[in-house]
Amino acid sequence: MAANRPNARAGQAVARRWRLAAAGTLLLVAAAIAYSNSFTVPFLMDDDGAVLENPSIRNLGDLPAVLWPPDGTTTAGRPLLNLSFALNHVIGGTAVGGYHAVNLLIHALAGLALFGVLRRILPLADGKVRECASAIAFVAALWWTLHPLQTASVTYVSQRAESLMGLCYLLTVYCFLRGAVSADGSGSRKGWFLGSILACVLGALVKEPIATAPLLVLLCDRAFLSGSFREALRKRRGLYAGLAASWLVLAGLMAGASLEARGVGTMAGVSPWTYALTEFQVVLRYLGLTVWPHPLVFDYGPGLIIRDPMRAMPWALGVGALLSGVAWFWTRNPRAAFPGIAFFLLLAPTSTVVPVALQPMAESRLYLPLAAVVSIAAVLLARLGRRRLFAGGCAVALLLLVLTHERNATYATERGLWEDTIAKEEGNWRAHYSLALVLMVEPGLGAEAIRQFETALALKPDLADAHSNVAALLLMQPDGAAAAADRAESALRIDPSNAGAHYNLHLALSMMPGRGEEALRHLEESVRLDPDEAEARFRLAIIRLSDPSRLEEAIEHFAAAVRLDPGAAEYRNNYAGALYRAGRVAEAIRELEAALTIDPGYADARANLDRLRGAAGPGAPGR
């Protein structure tokens, strides 16, 4: 009988590996089903800065540019995040499906990492939790992966920052646990600790909330392994020194990036004190959404800001009671209190006193804190018995899968997403403004776009861009020039440096008799304020071309317009005309050939090219 024991143990090990493989496969399949309708969701809001308007991801060969994206963009100071977008761009350009596929892969891997973390922590707990550790870990990881709150970090492409950082964070904890709980003192422990440090440093290259990872590892060590902070630091001082080094990496990256460009810091009249008052409400709303994920809102907007301490008092008392309860529980049972401590620690970077003024509440910030809540829920369910854990766990998982699939359907069109946001947060000026931007480019919806801009202005009267866009829409109406000029002037009274308003005022004035000189001044000011606006540069080039003494200046503006919008055949055709007048015939021919490559049916460009090649009579190419 004794001789059979090794075989029995080997058989148990094989069975355990099969169970783990099955659990991991089920988790991946469930994630794929839940997000199967997310691959055609368009780029939204910050996705423009992260992908569509991010020149640093277009040339993977220029690695320094990739790893140090321009300041003021979504990915500034986040080199690993920008590198991931650059790899996406190399493979599929700006086809949105590839970006969603990578986002889903990152999220699924994070779900597996959470499963691994919980499988290492839960056996260190007491009683029934230890007996059902693997089952609890699987149920909690499945819930976390399928929870509809996660769509904000998975389906919204630029929020890859949150999910990729979350993956690095979970790997930091997982590798620590693998090293700390190993059975012997072999080299494997050292390797796992190095892996934990590496994961933490990589997380610092993605997003700032990774800063709490060394503290969470220390709390985990204290609660489950060492029994005291002093003992944890004594036994693993090298590990903690390495984890703390990630703070230096993070500090260097933050020092070189403009946080104001991300809406972080004291701005829009939101002080740290005001933001802290607001976050009492936000934290309790977060907790409510983890348990009952309705209503989910794409953009909660800045309207949540609370400035009156008395309004914040009920929320503050609620959060204070929770924090006090968790702290008291920690003094008596650190292992049981650890999920509560983790929840508040993970939220701390964005829910304390560092204002994110333009977005005080965002579902993506619950990406990791949600793990603490679902872990508590799974543990409580396990206390009812293993059978109830599986039955209840599967039932809840199926419901979450359906809710996530439905939430992804809401993301299907930009218009539908903003309409959904307005239905749930009607006082959100940014949602009305964003919906108006979508409507203004759809045929026949100009009047509705104006109505949405007006609603945004009623909520935020100093919104200069809304006035300017209304002016642009009025210009499309018969006899709308005077009204458009009035709205553009309203925008400039609010913001004299608004380049778009200067441009729209130029268009309006140019339609009015005797206002040509004034119109030209506004066009020149628009180009001065925003030299990267192709249409303004093109119009100024056309005007300069009418003055032979300013031919070189016209050529300069045409060249800029072509560089900024290389796919505009009309720009190239007129650029060719300017080059021809300057005697640069070979260059003019190249521009005309490029115009015809873009638009083979462009008759003017074809005629101009024939003239230059001597196929027709004399004449200069041009508009």
XYZ file of C-alpha atoms in Angstrom:
623
model
C 0.000 0.000 0.000
C 2.839 2.406 0.882
C 4.320 1.983 -2.568
C 1.124 3.294 -4.093
C 1.209 6.583 -2.190
C 3.575 8.373 -4.616
C 1.373 7.271 -7.502
C -1.721 8.508 -5.677
C -0.093 11.855 -4.977
C 0.990 12.118 -8.610
C -2.536 11.312 -9.738
C -3.933 14.004 -7.438
C -1.443 16.505 -8.824
C -2.465 15.674 -12.393
C -6.144 15.991 -11.484
C -5.463 19.322 -9.799
C -3.698 20.626 -12.892
C -6.600 19.533 -15.079
C -9.056 21.302 -12.794
C -6.976 24.470 -12.917
C -6.737 24.281 -16.704
C -10.495 23.791 -16.954
C -11.172 26.716 -14.623
C -8.824 28.985 -16.555
C -10.334 27.948 -19.887
C -13.865 28.572 -18.611
C -12.855 32.013 -17.405
C -11.358 32.889 -20.799
C -14.368 31.567 -22.722
C -16.801 33.469 -20.501
C -14.849 36.700 -21.023
C -14.830 36.159 -24.789
C -18.617 35.624 -24.853
C -19.312 38.660 -22.655
C -17.251 40.950 -24.894
C -17.991 39.291 -28.240
C -20.029 42.327 -29.351
C -17.405 44.912 -28.388
C -15.066 44.640 -31.377
C -16.888 47.192 -33.541
C -17.345 49.819 -30.816
C -15.884 53.052 -32.267
C -13.086 55.130 -30.804
C -14.465 57.486 -28.142
C -13.346 60.724 -26.446
C -9.790 60.149 -25.160
C -9.247 57.477 -27.814
C -8.579 60.298 -30.280
C -5.565 61.480 -28.300
C -4.386 57.952 -27.520
C -4.703 56.521 -31.036
C -6.176 58.581 -33.862
C -4.309 61.824 -33.181
C -1.210 60.316 -31.590
C 1.717 60.662 -34.025
C 4.106 58.871 -31.662
C 2.509 55.439 -32.319
C 2.780 55.588 -36.106
C 6.435 54.636 -36.412
C 7.545 51.795 -34.175
C 11.066 52.204 -35.536
C 11.354 55.547 -33.767
C 11.451 53.919 -30.329
C 12.386 57.073 -28.353
C 9.274 58.826 -29.717
C 7.149 55.774 -28.894
C 8.446 55.554 -25.329
C 8.183 59.283 -24.717
C 4.894 60.422 -26.285
C 4.173 64.140 -26.580
C 3.089 66.011 -23.481
C -0.602 66.741 -23.190
C -1.709 63.439 -24.727
C -3.503 60.588 -22.974
C -0.351 58.483 -23.028
C 2.175 61.134 -21.928
C 4.401 59.750 -19.173
C 3.056 56.242 -19.828
C 5.600 54.623 -22.157
C 4.446 51.003 -21.894
C 0.859 52.019 -22.623
C 1.973 53.999 -25.667
C 4.122 51.089 -26.844
C 1.082 48.800 -26.709
C -0.851 51.211 -28.941
C 2.131 51.455 -31.298
C 2.208 47.650 -31.646
C -1.517 47.711 -32.376
C -0.924 50.369 -35.030
C 1.823 48.341 -36.705
C -0.453 45.317 -36.981
C -3.739 46.937 -37.963
C -3.382 50.699 -38.317
C -6.435 52.409 -36.879
C -8.835 49.479 -37.420
C -10.640 49.503 -34.095
C -11.152 45.736 -33.840
C -7.487 45.040 -33.118
C -7.419 47.483 -30.217
C -10.491 45.855 -28.693
C -8.955 42.400 -29.108
C -5.836 43.450 -27.201
C -7.936 45.108 -24.499
C -9.930 41.920 -24.028
C -6.771 39.805 -23.931
C -5.290 42.036 -21.213
C -8.498 41.827 -19.196
C -8.736 38.053 -19.523
C -5.112 37.675 -18.398
C -5.845 39.951 -15.450
C -8.756 37.670 -14.537
C -6.400 34.681 -14.566
C -3.892 36.627 -12.450
C -6.597 37.436 -9.894
C -7.533 33.753 -9.812
C -3.902 32.954 -9.067
C -3.653 35.624 -6.344
C -6.769 34.403 -4.558
C -5.666 30.753 -4.816
C -2.504 31.751 -2.938
C -4.145 33.965 -0.305
C -7.315 32.072 0.610
C -5.559 28.875 1.836
C -3.903 31.132 4.432
C -7.310 32.049 5.862
C -9.226 30.089 8.488
C -11.841 27.350 8.580
C -14.289 26.879 5.719
C -12.569 29.502 3.574
C -9.417 27.382 3.519
C -11.380 24.268 2.621
C -13.064 25.954 -0.371
C -10.121 28.186 -1.324
C -9.848 27.181 -4.994
C -13.599 27.282 -5.545
C -13.912 30.713 -3.913
C -10.974 31.989 -5.951
C -12.552 30.813 -9.196
C -15.993 32.248 -8.440
C -14.558 35.611 -7.360
C -12.282 35.834 -10.420
C -15.175 34.891 -12.723
C -17.448 37.531 -11.192
C -14.717 40.134 -11.436
C -14.005 39.321 -15.084
C -17.676 39.419 -16.092
C -18.894 42.341 -13.985
C -20.414 45.076 -16.226
C -18.460 47.749 -14.353
C -15.401 46.451 -16.183
C -16.697 47.536 -19.596
C -15.389 51.030 -18.843
C -11.844 49.628 -18.717
C -12.163 47.045 -21.484
C -14.491 48.410 -24.176
C -13.285 52.016 -23.932
C -9.994 51.625 -25.804
C -7.902 54.323 -24.094
C -8.794 52.879 -20.688
C -6.350 50.125 -21.508
C -4.284 52.237 -19.130
C -6.407 50.916 -16.264
C -6.566 47.271 -17.314
C -2.880 47.005 -18.264
C -1.846 48.655 -15.016
C -4.260 46.304 -13.230
C -2.618 43.279 -14.827
C 0.817 44.491 -13.713
C -0.543 45.162 -10.220
C -2.024 41.665 -9.880
C 1.178 40.080 -11.182
C 3.125 42.080 -8.584
C 1.044 40.518 -5.814
C 0.961 37.068 -7.417
C 4.732 36.851 -7.831
C 5.205 38.045 -4.242
C 2.918 35.291 -2.970
C 4.629 32.637 -5.076
C 7.969 33.637 -3.621
C 6.862 34.161 -0.047
C 4.850 30.947 0.317
C 7.329 28.630 -1.413
C 8.155 25.524 0.556
C 11.927 25.998 0.657
C 14.546 28.667 0.347
C 15.668 27.715 -3.155
C 16.400 30.070 -6.011
C 12.778 29.974 -7.115
C 11.862 32.337 -4.280
C 14.395 34.906 -5.428
C 13.155 34.601 -8.996
C 9.545 35.187 -7.986
C 10.491 38.260 -5.956
C 12.379 39.650 -8.946
C 9.268 38.999 -11.007
C 7.199 40.951 -8.480
C 9.572 43.925 -8.683
C 9.630 43.791 -12.492
C 5.815 43.705 -12.680
C 5.604 46.696 -10.353
C 8.098 48.699 -12.414
C 6.221 47.825 -15.606
C 3.036 49.023 -13.947
C 4.750 52.337 -13.225
C 5.290 52.655 -16.980
C 1.529 52.372 -17.524
C -0.416 54.379 -14.930
C 0.110 56.159 -11.628
C -2.174 54.126 -9.248
C 0.450 51.357 -9.275
C 2.087 53.500 -6.567
C 0.005 51.707 -3.937
C 1.247 48.218 -4.943
C 4.267 48.138 -2.559
C 1.968 49.144 0.310
C -0.614 46.501 -0.588
C 2.075 43.816 -0.738
C 3.318 44.889 2.696
C -0.223 44.784 4.118
C -0.738 41.342 2.601
C 2.548 40.172 4.093
C 1.582 41.532 7.511
C -1.925 40.049 7.451
C -1.227 36.575 6.089
C 2.455 35.754 6.542
C 4.719 37.711 8.853
C 2.373 38.833 11.621
C 3.925 42.305 11.907
C 5.210 45.046 9.647
C 8.617 44.934 11.305
C 8.983 41.213 10.691
C 7.838 41.556 7.082
C 10.406 44.275 6.387
C 13.140 42.354 8.208
C 12.567 39.111 6.301
C 12.117 40.686 2.860
C 13.933 43.989 2.897
C 15.373 43.412 -0.586
C 11.925 42.837 -2.046
C 10.494 45.995 -0.501
C 13.479 48.061 -1.553
C 12.939 46.874 -5.123
C 9.207 47.581 -4.999
C 9.840 51.043 -3.565
C 12.213 51.728 -6.470
C 9.137 51.779 -8.713
C 8.208 55.040 -6.966
C 11.367 56.631 -8.351
C 10.465 55.471 -11.859
C 6.950 56.827 -11.419
C 8.180 60.144 -10.027
C 10.473 60.616 -13.011
C 7.674 59.908 -15.477
C 5.234 62.211 -13.698
C 7.796 65.001 -13.544
C 8.104 64.944 -17.324
C 4.363 64.897 -18.071
C 1.760 67.621 -17.732
C -0.848 66.321 -15.308
C -3.012 69.366 -16.025
C -3.472 68.116 -19.582
C -5.208 65.053 -18.095
C -7.447 67.188 -15.914
C -5.435 66.367 -12.786
C -4.616 69.019 -10.211
C -6.177 72.224 -8.950
C -8.106 73.562 -11.905
C -11.608 74.733 -12.766
C -11.894 76.097 -9.239
C -11.691 72.640 -7.665
C -9.386 72.620 -4.648
C -8.143 69.467 -2.883
C -10.634 70.187 -0.097
C -13.561 70.476 -2.520
C -12.506 67.321 -4.313
C -12.225 65.408 -1.035
C -15.748 66.492 -0.090
C -16.999 65.218 -3.434
C -15.245 61.875 -3.140
C -17.158 60.898 0.008
C -20.268 60.657 -2.172
C -18.362 59.016 -5.017
C -16.885 56.227 -2.868
C -20.304 55.213 -1.574
C -21.729 55.317 -5.097
C -18.851 53.104 -6.211
C -19.717 50.590 -3.505
C -23.344 50.617 -4.564
C -22.413 49.933 -8.199
C -20.281 46.928 -7.255
C -23.342 45.326 -5.686
C -26.047 46.673 -8.012
C -24.488 47.870 -11.297
C -27.248 50.247 -12.330
C -27.274 52.826 -13.700
C -23.908 52.600 -15.401
C -22.847 55.890 -16.985
C -20.084 56.365 -19.543
C -19.256 59.890 -18.365
C -20.522 61.113 -14.995
C -19.186 64.578 -15.778
C -17.945 67.333 -13.480
C -21.418 68.119 -12.132
C -20.891 65.860 -9.101
C -18.582 68.387 -7.422
C -19.719 69.243 -3.879
C -18.490 72.540 -2.415
C -20.747 72.786 0.628
C -19.410 70.762 3.616
C -22.945 70.311 4.944
C -24.024 68.610 1.707
C -21.071 66.262 2.009
C -21.696 65.464 5.676
C -23.997 62.410 5.255
C -21.624 60.876 2.718
C -18.615 61.648 4.912
C -20.260 59.980 7.912
C -20.952 56.881 5.826
C -17.376 56.604 4.554
C -16.021 57.392 8.026
C -18.083 54.591 9.519
C -16.813 52.132 6.915
C -13.193 53.164 7.411
C -13.512 52.992 11.184
C -15.085 49.550 10.936
C -12.334 48.245 8.688
C -9.625 49.735 10.934
C -11.221 48.226 14.047
C -11.556 44.872 12.311
C -7.892 45.019 11.272
C -6.794 45.203 14.915
C -8.702 41.973 15.666
C -8.497 39.917 12.484
C -6.157 41.364 9.823
C -6.795 38.510 7.403
C -10.535 39.069 7.364
C -10.088 42.862 7.214
C -7.578 42.759 4.361
C -10.137 43.017 1.489
C -11.643 46.139 3.064
C -8.228 47.712 3.527
C -7.350 46.816 -0.063
C -10.551 48.416 -1.404
C -9.832 51.790 0.157
C -6.105 51.666 -0.613
C -6.738 50.896 -4.281
C -9.160 53.826 -4.544
C -6.897 56.235 -2.664
C -4.923 57.669 -5.639
C -8.069 59.009 -7.342
C -10.474 59.399 -4.412
C -8.573 61.457 -1.869
C -7.295 65.017 -2.304
C -5.593 65.055 -5.728
C -8.367 66.548 -7.884
C -9.419 64.953 -11.149
C -11.631 67.976 -11.608
C -13.189 67.172 -14.964
C -14.115 63.632 -13.964
C -14.552 63.153 -10.208
C -16.204 59.765 -10.791
C -15.292 57.123 -13.363
C -16.204 53.448 -13.409
C -12.761 52.504 -14.727
C -11.277 53.417 -11.336
C -13.108 50.437 -9.841
C -11.180 47.998 -12.037
C -9.014 46.662 -9.188
C -11.080 47.706 -6.120
C -13.912 45.558 -7.457
C -11.744 42.487 -6.778
C -11.935 43.163 -3.039
C -15.729 43.382 -3.076
C -16.339 40.233 -5.145
C -13.856 38.329 -2.967
C -15.828 39.237 0.159
C -19.078 38.233 -1.567
C -17.660 34.875 -2.675
C -16.341 34.142 0.827
C -19.745 34.918 2.358
C -21.456 32.662 -0.184
C -18.979 29.858 0.557
C -20.027 29.888 4.201
C -23.393 28.542 3.033
C -21.656 25.461 1.655
C -19.666 24.347 -1.366
C -22.767 23.345 -3.341
C -24.406 26.729 -2.836
C -21.145 28.406 -3.743
C -21.073 26.713 -7.145
C -24.796 27.068 -7.829
C -24.976 30.679 -6.691
C -21.644 31.523 -8.260
C -22.681 30.222 -11.673
C -26.086 31.928 -11.514
C -24.561 35.298 -10.647
C -21.846 34.842 -13.279
C -24.463 34.181 -15.963
C -26.377 37.312 -14.958
C -23.187 39.394 -15.018
C -22.288 38.016 -18.451
C -25.681 39.054 -19.846
C -25.432 42.522 -18.270
C -21.934 43.053 -19.678
C -23.039 41.945 -23.140
C -25.929 44.405 -22.966
C -23.655 47.183 -21.721
C -21.355 46.624 -24.679
C -24.375 47.011 -26.963
C -24.858 50.491 -25.492
C -21.329 51.348 -26.611
C -22.120 50.250 -30.186
C -22.511 53.792 -31.549
C -21.144 57.052 -30.246
C -24.528 58.701 -30.587
C -26.293 55.939 -28.659
C -23.706 56.036 -25.879
C -24.100 59.791 -25.356
C -27.892 59.548 -25.493
C -27.701 56.830 -22.833
C -25.431 59.055 -20.734
C -27.820 62.000 -20.963
C -30.762 59.802 -20.020
C -28.957 58.846 -16.799
C -27.069 62.095 -16.029
C -29.173 64.836 -17.613
C -27.213 67.636 -15.964
C -23.926 66.597 -17.564
C -22.986 69.451 -19.919
C -20.153 67.444 -21.433
C -22.556 64.700 -22.531
C -24.839 67.221 -24.269
C -21.834 68.872 -25.899
C -20.378 65.549 -27.045
C -23.712 64.411 -28.457
C -23.962 67.696 -30.358
C -20.523 67.080 -31.895
C -21.756 63.704 -33.157
C -25.011 65.135 -34.489
C -23.428 68.087 -36.281
C -21.634 65.810 -38.747
C -24.731 63.712 -39.494
C -26.825 64.929 -42.445
C -30.028 66.714 -41.556
C -29.400 66.868 -37.809
C -27.995 70.395 -37.569
C -31.026 71.744 -35.716
C -30.842 68.967 -33.108
C -27.099 69.566 -32.751
C -27.764 73.255 -32.072
C -30.343 72.277 -29.446
C -27.816 70.078 -27.684
C -25.176 72.829 -27.804
C -27.704 75.236 -26.301
C -28.459 72.764 -23.506
C -24.746 72.449 -22.792
C -24.475 76.254 -22.673
C -27.401 76.475 -20.262
C -25.453 74.161 -17.936
C -22.065 75.773 -18.603
C -22.446 79.318 -19.979
C -18.690 79.872 -20.433
C -18.363 77.056 -22.993
C -16.782 79.010 -25.845
C -16.484 75.982 -28.141
C -20.248 75.458 -28.027
C -20.853 79.021 -29.284
C -18.242 78.497 -31.988
C -19.797 75.234 -33.161
C -23.259 76.791 -33.251
C -21.732 79.459 -35.489
C -20.396 76.747 -37.797
C -23.852 75.183 -38.042
C -25.543 78.536 -38.679
C -23.154 79.137 -41.569
C -24.759 76.175 -43.327
C -28.172 77.832 -43.239
C -29.408 80.316 -45.864
C -28.830 83.870 -44.656
C -27.166 82.513 -41.512
C -23.992 84.600 -41.738
C -25.124 87.398 -39.408
C -26.329 85.004 -36.709
C -23.134 82.956 -37.105
C -21.022 86.092 -36.647
C -22.901 86.928 -33.445
C -22.250 83.451 -32.017
C -18.589 83.488 -32.997
C -18.212 86.858 -31.301
C -19.893 85.425 -28.192
C -17.270 82.683 -28.171
C -14.452 85.215 -28.475
C -15.811 87.296 -25.607
C -15.423 84.207 -23.441
C -12.121 83.067 -24.946
C -10.298 85.553 -27.209
C -7.734 82.867 -28.062
C -10.283 80.428 -29.488
C -8.883 79.692 -32.944
C -12.041 77.945 -34.150
C -14.185 80.951 -33.260
C -11.832 83.277 -35.166
C -12.085 80.974 -38.180
C -15.885 80.794 -38.068
C -16.080 84.570 -37.666
C -13.841 84.878 -40.737
C -16.237 82.687 -42.722
C -19.261 84.662 -41.581
C -17.713 88.089 -42.271
C -16.429 87.008 -45.673
C -20.066 86.516 -46.712
C -20.939 90.098 -45.800
C -20.290 92.998 -48.188
C -17.500 95.325 -47.106
C -16.205 93.077 -44.290
C -13.389 91.411 -46.235
C -10.480 93.083 -44.419
C -11.974 92.286 -41.022
C -12.586 88.708 -42.129
C -8.956 88.382 -43.211
C -7.709 89.594 -39.819
C -9.684 86.873 -38.062
C -8.366 84.233 -40.451
C -4.788 85.350 -39.802
C -5.419 85.255 -36.057
C -6.901 81.779 -36.324
C -3.795 80.516 -38.131
C -1.532 82.223 -35.604
C -3.342 80.590 -32.692
C -3.630 77.165 -34.312
C -1.104 76.701 -37.138
C -2.042 73.000 -37.360
C -5.559 73.588 -38.704
C -5.352 72.507 -42.342
C -8.496 74.214 -43.677
C -7.513 77.600 -42.214
C -4.028 77.328 -43.702
C -5.555 76.412 -47.068
C -7.951 79.370 -47.112
C -5.180 81.770 -46.143
C -3.016 80.311 -48.925
C -5.782 80.967 -51.481
C -6.026 84.598 -50.348
C -2.265 85.084 -50.417
C -2.120 83.583 -53.907
C -4.158 86.502 -55.219
C -1.262 88.821 -54.362
C 1.795 88.098 -56.586
C 4.094 89.675 -54.007
C 3.056 87.057 -51.433
C 3.463 83.968 -53.624
C 6.104 82.389 -51.350
C 3.867 82.869 -48.335
C 1.004 81.207 -50.235
C 3.278 78.273 -51.055
C 4.236 77.956 -47.389
C 0.580 77.776 -46.303
C -0.306 75.330 -49.067
C 2.597 73.087 -48.034
C 1.412 73.181 -44.420
C -2.167 72.312 -45.439
C -0.961 69.336 -47.492
C 1.274 68.163 -44.655
C -1.577 68.410 -42.144
C -4.157 66.742 -44.413
C -2.269 64.696 -47.025
C -5.482 63.060 -48.245
C -7.097 66.294 -49.480
C -6.835 66.241 -53.281
C -8.088 69.835 -53.573
C -5.207 71.096 -51.444
C -2.667 69.393 -53.690
C -4.273 70.692 -56.872
C -4.096 74.293 -55.679
C -0.620 73.781 -54.222
C 0.440 72.681 -57.714
C -0.903 75.942 -59.122
C 1.207 77.969 -56.693
C 4.289 75.890 -57.458
C 3.735 76.364 -61.190
C 3.607 80.135 -60.783
C 6.890 79.948 -58.899
C 8.468 78.031 -61.791
C 8.669 74.769 -59.842
C 7.046 72.654 -62.557
C 8.412 69.248 -61.541
C 7.077 69.693 -58.004
C 3.733 70.856 -59.360
C 3.453 67.701 -61.490
C 4.173 65.524 -58.450
C 1.398 67.224 -56.465
C -1.087 66.790 -59.325
C -0.180 63.126 -59.660
C -0.708 62.718 -55.927
C -4.092 64.463 -56.184
C -5.157 62.042 -58.897
C -3.951 59.073 -56.867
C -6.257 60.243 -54.091
C -9.152 61.046 -56.433
C -8.743 59.554 -59.924
C -11.907 61.327 -61.088
C -10.722 64.824 -60.148
C -11.255 66.554 -63.512
C -9.509 69.850 -62.670
C -6.377 68.080 -61.511
C -6.384 65.914 -64.650
C -6.732 68.964 -66.907
C -3.984 70.820 -65.066
C -1.660 67.846 -65.294
C -2.309 67.563 -69.039
C -1.446 71.258 -69.484
C 1.815 70.883 -67.598
C 2.771 67.861 -69.637
C 2.103 69.782 -72.849
C -0.996 67.814 -73.772
C -3.129 70.944 -73.951
C -2.825 74.668 -74.387
C -1.136 77.046 -71.984
C -2.573 77.746 -68.548
C -1.704 77.490 -64.926
C -3.195 74.719 -62.801
C -5.366 75.796 -59.908
C -8.841 75.984 -58.461
